[in-house]
Short mmCIF file of N, CA and C in Angstrom, two decimals:
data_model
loop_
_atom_site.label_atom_id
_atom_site.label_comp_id
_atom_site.label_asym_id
_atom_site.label_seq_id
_atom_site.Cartn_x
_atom_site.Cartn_y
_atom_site.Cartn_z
N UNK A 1 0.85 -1.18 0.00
CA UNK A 1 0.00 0.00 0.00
C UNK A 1 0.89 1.24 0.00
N UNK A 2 0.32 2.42 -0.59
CA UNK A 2 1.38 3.55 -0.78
C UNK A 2 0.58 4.22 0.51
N UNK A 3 1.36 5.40 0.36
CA UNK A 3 0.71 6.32 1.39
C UNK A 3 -0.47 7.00 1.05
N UNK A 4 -0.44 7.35 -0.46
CA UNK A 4 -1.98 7.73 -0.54
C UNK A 4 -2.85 6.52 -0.47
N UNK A 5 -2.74 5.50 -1.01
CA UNK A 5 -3.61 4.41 -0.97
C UNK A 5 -3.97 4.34 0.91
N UNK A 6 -3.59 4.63 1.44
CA UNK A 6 -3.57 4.72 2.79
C UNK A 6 -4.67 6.09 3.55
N UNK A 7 -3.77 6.81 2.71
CA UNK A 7 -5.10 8.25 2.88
C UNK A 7 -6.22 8.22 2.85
N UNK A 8 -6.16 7.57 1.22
CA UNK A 8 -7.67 7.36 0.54
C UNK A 8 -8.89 6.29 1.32
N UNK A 9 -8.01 5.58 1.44
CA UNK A 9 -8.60 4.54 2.82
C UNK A 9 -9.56 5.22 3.75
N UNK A 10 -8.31 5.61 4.29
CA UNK A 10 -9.10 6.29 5.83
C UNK A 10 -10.04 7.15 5.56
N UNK A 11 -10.21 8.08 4.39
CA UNK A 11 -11.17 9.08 3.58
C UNK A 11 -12.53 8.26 3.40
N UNK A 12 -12.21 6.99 2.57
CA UNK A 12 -13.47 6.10 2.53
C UNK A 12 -14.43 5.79 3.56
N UNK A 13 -13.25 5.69 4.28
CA UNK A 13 -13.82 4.33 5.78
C UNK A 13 -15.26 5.86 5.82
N UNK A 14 -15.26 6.94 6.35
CA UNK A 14 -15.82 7.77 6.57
C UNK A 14 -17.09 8.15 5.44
N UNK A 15 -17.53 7.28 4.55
CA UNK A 15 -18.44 6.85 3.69
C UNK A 15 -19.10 8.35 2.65
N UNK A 16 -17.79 9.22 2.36
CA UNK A 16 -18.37 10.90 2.12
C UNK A 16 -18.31 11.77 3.14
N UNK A 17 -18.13 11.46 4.43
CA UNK A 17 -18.83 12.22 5.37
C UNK A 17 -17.15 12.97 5.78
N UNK A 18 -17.12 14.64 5.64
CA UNK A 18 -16.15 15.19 5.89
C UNK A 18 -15.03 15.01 7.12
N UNK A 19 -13.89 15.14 7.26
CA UNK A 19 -12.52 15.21 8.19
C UNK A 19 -12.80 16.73 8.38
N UNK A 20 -12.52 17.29 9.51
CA UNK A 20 -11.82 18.76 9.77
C UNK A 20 -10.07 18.07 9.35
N UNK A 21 -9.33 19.35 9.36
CA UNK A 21 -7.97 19.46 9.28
C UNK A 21 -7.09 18.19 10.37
N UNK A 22 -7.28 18.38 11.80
CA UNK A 22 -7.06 17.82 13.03
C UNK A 22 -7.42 16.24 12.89
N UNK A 23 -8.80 15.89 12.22
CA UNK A 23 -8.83 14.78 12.15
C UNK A 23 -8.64 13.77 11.29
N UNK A 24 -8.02 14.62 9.62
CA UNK A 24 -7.39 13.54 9.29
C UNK A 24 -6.41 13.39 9.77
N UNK A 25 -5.20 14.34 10.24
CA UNK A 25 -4.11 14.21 10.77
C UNK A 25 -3.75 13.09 11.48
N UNK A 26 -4.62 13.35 12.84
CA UNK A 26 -4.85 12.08 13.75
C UNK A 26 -4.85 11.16 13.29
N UNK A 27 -6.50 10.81 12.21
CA UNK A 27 -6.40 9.61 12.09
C UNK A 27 -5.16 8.87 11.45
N UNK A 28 -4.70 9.59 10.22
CA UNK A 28 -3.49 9.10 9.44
C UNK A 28 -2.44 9.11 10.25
N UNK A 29 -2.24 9.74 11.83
CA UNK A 29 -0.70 9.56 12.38
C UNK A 29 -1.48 8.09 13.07
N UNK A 30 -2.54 7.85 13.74
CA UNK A 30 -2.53 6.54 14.31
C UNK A 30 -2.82 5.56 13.65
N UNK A 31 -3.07 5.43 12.69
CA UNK A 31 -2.82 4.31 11.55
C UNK A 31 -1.47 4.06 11.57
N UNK A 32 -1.02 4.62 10.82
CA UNK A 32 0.41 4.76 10.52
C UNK A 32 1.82 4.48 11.81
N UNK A 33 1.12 5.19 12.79
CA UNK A 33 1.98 4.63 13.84
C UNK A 33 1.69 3.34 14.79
N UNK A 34 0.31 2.94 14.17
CA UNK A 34 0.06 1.71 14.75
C UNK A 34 0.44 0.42 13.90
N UNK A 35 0.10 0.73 12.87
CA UNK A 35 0.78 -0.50 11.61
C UNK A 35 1.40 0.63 10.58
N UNK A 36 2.15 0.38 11.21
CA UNK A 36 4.33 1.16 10.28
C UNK A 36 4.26 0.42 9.39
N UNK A 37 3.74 -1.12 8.87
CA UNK A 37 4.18 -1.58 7.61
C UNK A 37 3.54 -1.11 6.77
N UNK A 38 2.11 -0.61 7.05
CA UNK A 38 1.37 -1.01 6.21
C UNK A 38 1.66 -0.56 5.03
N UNK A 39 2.27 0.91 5.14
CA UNK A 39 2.95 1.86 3.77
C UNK A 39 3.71 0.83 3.27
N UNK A 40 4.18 0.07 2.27
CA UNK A 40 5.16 -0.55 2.18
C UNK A 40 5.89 -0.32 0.35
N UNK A 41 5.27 0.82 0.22
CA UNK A 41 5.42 1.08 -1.68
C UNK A 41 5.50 2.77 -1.31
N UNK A 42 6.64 3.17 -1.28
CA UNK A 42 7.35 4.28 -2.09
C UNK A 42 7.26 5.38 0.14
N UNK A 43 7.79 6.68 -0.12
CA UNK A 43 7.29 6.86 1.14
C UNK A 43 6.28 6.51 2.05
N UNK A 44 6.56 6.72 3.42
CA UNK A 44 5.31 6.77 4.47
C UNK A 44 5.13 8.45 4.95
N UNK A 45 4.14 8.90 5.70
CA UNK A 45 3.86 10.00 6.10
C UNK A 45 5.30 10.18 7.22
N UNK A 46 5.79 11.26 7.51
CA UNK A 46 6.59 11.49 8.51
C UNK A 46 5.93 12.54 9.61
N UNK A 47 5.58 12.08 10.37
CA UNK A 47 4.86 12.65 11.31
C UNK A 47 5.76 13.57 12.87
N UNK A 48 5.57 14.87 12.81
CA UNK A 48 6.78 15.61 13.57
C UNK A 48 5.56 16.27 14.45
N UNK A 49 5.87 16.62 16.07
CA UNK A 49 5.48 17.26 16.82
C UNK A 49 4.95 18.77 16.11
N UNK A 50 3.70 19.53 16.58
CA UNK A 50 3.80 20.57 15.87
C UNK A 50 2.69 21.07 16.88
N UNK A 51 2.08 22.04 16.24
CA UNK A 51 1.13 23.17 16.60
C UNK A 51 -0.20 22.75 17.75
N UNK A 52 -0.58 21.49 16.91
CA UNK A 52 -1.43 20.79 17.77
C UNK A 52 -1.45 19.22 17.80
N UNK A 53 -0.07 18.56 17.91
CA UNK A 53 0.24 17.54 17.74
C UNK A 53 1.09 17.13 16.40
N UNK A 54 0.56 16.18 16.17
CA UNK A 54 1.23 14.92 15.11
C UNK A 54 0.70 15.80 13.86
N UNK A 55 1.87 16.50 13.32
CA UNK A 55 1.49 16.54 11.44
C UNK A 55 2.68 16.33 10.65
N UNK A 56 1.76 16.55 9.65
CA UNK A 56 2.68 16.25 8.55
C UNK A 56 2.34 16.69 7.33
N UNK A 57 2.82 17.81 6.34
CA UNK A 57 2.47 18.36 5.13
C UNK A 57 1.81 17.40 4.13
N UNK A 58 2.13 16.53 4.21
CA UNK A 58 2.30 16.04 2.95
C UNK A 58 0.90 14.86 3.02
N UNK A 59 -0.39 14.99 4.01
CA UNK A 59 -1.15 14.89 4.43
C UNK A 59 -1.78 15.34 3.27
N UNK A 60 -1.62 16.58 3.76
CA UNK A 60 -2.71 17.73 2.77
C UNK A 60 -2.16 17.87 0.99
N UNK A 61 -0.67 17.62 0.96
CA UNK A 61 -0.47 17.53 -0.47
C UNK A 61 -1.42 16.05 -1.30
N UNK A 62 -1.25 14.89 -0.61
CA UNK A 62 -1.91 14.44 -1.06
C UNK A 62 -3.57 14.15 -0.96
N UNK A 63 -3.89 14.48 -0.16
CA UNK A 63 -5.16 14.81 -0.35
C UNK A 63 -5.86 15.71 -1.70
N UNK A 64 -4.79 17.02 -1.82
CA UNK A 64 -5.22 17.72 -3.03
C UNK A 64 -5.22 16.76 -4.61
N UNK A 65 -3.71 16.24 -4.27
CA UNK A 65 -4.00 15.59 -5.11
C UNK A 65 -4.67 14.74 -5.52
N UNK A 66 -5.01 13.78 -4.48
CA UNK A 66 -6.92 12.68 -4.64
C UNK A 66 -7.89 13.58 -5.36
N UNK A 67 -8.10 14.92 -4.62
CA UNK A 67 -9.05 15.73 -5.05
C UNK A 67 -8.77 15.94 -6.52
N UNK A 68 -7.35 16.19 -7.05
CA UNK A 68 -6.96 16.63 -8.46
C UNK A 68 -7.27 15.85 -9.23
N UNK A 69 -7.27 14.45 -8.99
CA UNK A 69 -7.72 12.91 -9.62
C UNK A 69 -9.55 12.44 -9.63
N UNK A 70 -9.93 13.45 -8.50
CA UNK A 70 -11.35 12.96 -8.70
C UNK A 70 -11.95 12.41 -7.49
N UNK A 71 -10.93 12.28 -6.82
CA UNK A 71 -11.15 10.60 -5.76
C UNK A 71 -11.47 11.23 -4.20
N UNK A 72 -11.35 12.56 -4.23
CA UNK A 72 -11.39 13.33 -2.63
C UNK A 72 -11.96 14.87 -3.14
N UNK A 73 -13.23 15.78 -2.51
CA UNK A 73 -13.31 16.70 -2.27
C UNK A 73 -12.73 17.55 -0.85
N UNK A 74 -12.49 18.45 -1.45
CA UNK A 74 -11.44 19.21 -0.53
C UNK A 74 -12.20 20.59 -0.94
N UNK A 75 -12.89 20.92 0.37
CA UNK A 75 -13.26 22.58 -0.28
C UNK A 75 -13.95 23.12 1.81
N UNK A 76 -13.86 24.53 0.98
CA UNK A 76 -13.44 25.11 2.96
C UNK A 76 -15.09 24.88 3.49
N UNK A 77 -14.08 25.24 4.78
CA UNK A 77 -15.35 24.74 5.85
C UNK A 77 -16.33 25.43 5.76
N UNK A 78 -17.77 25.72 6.09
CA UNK A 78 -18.89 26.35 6.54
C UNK A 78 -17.98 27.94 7.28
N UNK A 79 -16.91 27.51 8.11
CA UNK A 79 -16.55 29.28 8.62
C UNK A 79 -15.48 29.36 7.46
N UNK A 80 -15.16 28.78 6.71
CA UNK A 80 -14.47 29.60 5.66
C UNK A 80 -12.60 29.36 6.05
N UNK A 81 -12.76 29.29 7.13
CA UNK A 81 -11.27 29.12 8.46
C UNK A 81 -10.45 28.09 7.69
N UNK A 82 -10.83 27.11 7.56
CA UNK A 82 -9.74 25.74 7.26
C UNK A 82 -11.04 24.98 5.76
N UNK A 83 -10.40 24.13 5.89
CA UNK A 83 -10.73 22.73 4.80
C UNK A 83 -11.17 21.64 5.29
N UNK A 84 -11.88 20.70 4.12
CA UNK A 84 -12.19 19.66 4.74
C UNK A 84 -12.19 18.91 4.19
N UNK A 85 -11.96 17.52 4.01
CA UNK A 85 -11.82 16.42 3.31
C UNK A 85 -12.52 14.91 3.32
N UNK A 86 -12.86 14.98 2.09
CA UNK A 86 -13.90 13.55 2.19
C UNK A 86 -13.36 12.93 0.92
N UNK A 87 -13.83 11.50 0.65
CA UNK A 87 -13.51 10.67 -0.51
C UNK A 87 -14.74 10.97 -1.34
N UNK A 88 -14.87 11.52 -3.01
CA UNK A 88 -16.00 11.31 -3.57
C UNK A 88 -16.43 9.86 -3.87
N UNK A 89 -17.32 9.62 -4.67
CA UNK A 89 -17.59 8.69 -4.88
C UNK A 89 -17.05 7.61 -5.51
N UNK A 90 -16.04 8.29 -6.29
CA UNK A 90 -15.14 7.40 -7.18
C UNK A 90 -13.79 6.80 -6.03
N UNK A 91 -13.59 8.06 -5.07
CA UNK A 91 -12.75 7.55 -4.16
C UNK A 91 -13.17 6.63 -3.08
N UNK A 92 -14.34 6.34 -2.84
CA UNK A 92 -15.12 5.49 -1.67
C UNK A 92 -15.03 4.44 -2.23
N UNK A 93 -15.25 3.73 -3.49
CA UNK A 93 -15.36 3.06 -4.25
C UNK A 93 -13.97 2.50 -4.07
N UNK A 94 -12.98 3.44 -4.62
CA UNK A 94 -11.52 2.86 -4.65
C UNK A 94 -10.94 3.09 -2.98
N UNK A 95 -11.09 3.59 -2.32
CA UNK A 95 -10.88 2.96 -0.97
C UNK A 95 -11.27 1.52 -0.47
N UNK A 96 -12.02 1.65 -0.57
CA UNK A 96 -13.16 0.44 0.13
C UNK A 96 -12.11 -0.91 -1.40
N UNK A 97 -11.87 -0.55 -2.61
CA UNK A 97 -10.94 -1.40 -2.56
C UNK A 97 -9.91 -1.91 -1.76
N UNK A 98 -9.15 -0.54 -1.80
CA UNK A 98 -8.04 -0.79 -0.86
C UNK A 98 -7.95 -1.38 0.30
N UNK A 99 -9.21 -1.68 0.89
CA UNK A 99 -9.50 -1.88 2.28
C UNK A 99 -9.85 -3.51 1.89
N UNK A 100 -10.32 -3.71 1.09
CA UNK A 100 -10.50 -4.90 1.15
C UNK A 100 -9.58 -6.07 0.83
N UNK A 101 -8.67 -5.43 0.01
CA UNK A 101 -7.58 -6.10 0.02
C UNK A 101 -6.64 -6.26 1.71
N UNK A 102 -7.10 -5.47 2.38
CA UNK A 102 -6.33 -5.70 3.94
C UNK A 102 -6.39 -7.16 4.65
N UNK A 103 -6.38 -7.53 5.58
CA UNK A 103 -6.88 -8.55 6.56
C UNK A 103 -8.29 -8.01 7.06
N UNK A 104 -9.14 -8.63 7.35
CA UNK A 104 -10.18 -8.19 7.62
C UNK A 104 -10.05 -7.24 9.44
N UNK A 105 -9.08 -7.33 10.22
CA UNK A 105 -9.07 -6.89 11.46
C UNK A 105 -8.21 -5.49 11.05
N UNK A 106 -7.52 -5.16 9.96
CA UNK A 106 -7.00 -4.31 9.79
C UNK A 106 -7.65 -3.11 8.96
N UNK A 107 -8.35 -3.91 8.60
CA UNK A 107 -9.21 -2.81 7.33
C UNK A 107 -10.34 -2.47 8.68
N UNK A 108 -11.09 -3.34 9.81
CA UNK A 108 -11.38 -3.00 10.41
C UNK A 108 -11.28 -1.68 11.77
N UNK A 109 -9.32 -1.69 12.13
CA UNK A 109 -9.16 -0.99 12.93
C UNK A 109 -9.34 0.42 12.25
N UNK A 110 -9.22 0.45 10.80
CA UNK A 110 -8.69 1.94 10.13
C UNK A 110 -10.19 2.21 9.95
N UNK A 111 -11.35 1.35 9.81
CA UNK A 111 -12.75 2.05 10.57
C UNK A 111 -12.94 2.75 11.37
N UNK A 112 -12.82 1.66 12.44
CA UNK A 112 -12.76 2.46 13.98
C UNK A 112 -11.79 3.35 14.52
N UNK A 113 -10.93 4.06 13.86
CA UNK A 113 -9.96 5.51 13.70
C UNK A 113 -10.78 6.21 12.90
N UNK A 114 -11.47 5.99 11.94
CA UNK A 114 -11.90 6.94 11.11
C UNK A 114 -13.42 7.66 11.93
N UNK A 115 -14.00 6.49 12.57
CA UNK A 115 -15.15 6.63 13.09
C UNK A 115 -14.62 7.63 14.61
N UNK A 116 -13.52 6.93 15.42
CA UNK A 116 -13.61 7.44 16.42
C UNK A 116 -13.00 9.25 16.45
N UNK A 117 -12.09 9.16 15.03
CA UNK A 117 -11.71 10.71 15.59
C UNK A 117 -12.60 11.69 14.99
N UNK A 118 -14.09 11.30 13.93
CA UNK A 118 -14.73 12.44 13.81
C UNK A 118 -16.04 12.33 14.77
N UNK A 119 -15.81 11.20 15.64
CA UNK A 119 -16.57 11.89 16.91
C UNK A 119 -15.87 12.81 17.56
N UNK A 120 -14.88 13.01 17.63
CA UNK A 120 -14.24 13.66 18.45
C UNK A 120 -13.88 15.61 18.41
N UNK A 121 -14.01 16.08 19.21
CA UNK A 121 -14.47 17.57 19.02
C UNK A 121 -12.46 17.51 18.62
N UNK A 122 -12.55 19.14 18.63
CA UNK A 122 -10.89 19.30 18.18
C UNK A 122 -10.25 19.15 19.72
N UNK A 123 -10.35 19.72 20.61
CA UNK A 123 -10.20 19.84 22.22
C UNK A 123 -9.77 18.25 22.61
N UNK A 124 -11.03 17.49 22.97
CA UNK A 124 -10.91 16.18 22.97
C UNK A 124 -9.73 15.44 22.00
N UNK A 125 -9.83 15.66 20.63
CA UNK A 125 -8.98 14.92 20.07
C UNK A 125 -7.38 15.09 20.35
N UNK A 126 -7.03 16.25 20.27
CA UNK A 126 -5.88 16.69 20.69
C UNK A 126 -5.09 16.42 21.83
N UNK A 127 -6.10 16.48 23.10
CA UNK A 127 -6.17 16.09 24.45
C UNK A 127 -5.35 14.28 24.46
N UNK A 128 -6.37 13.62 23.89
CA UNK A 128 -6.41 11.99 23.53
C UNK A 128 -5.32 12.16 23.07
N UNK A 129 -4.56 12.45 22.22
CA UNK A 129 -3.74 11.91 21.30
C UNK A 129 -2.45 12.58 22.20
N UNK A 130 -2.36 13.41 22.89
CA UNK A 130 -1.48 13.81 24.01
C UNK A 130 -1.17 12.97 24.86
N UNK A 131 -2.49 12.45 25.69
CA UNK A 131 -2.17 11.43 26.19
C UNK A 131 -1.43 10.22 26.12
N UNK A 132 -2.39 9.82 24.81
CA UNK A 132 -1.10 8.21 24.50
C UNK A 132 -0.01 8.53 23.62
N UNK A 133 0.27 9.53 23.64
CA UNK A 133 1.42 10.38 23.03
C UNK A 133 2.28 11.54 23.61
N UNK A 134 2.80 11.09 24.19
CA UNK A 134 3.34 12.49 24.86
C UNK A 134 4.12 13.21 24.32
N UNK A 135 5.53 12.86 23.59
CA UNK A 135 6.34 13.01 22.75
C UNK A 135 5.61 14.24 21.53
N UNK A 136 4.49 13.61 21.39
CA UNK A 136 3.88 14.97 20.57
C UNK A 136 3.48 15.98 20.25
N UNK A 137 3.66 16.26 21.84
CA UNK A 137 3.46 17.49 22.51
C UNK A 137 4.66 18.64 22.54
N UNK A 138 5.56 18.19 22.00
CA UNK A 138 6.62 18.94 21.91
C UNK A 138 6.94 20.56 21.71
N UNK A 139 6.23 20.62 20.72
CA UNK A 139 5.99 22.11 20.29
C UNK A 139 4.54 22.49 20.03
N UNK A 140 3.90 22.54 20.83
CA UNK A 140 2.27 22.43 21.00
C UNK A 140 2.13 23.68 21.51
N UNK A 141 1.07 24.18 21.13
CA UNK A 141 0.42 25.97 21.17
C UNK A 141 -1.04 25.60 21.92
N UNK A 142 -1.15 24.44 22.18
CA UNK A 142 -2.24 24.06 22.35
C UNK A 142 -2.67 23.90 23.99
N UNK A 143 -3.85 25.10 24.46
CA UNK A 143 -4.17 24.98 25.58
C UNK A 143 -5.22 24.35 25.67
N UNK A 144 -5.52 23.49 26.89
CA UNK A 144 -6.73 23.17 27.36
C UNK A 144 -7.43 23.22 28.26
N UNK A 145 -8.41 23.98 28.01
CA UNK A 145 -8.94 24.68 29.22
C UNK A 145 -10.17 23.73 29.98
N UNK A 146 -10.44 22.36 29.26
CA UNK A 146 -11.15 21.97 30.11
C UNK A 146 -10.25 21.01 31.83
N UNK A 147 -9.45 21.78 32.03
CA UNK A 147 -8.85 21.19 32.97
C UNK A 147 -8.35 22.27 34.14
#
């Protein structure tokens, strides 16, 4: 699997239904740092401490490019502030390939990442991913005031 084939994945699992910025991030750093092989064709994401955790540019480069291919809409949020990202239809289609070619417990966990971080408000997610991450916190701007 490449790294976009990986993207596109996690875009699918989410059946159309939009990422904020924060949560593809997430989801694609805990994929990725949970099964490291799975990339196994050409780069993996490199994921560096930052602003509000785990990013990585090249997230959003390829995402545009899914979008450039057909396979991901990418267009700004309701406040206009950031972006958002979903698989179109042609990309749900070719995700949900990709996924099926997995093991069935693996194509499963990158569900339940996809599902669990757009429950998740930005606060919460950030919070979580601090937690079982500490290291990621490194250069973090990020306060939380529910504490």
């Amino acid at each position: 699997m490449t790294r976009r084939d990986l993207l596109l994945s996690i875009l699918a699992a989410a059946n159309g239904h939009p990422y904020e910025p924060v949560q593809v991030q997430k989801a694609t750093f805990l994929v990725l740092t949970n099964l490291p092989w799975l990339v196994e064709e050409g780069p993996a994401f490199a994921f560096e401490p930052y602003d509000y955790g785990p990013f990585d540019r090249a997230v959003y480069a390829e995402a545009d490019q899914l979008a450039r291919d057909g396979l991901a809409i990418v267009r700004p949020s309701p406040s206009g502030r950031w972006k958002t990202y979903a698989a179109s239809d042609a990309g749900i289609a070719r995700g949900h390939e990709a996924m099926a070619s997995l093991a069935p417990e693996i194509a499963r966990y990158i569900d339940d990442i996809a599902r669990w971080v757009r429950a998740q408000d930005f606060s919460n997610l950030v919070r979580s991913i601090y937690e079982a991450y500490p290291g990621m916190r490194a250069n973090s701007v990020f306060v939380d005031h529910s504490r």
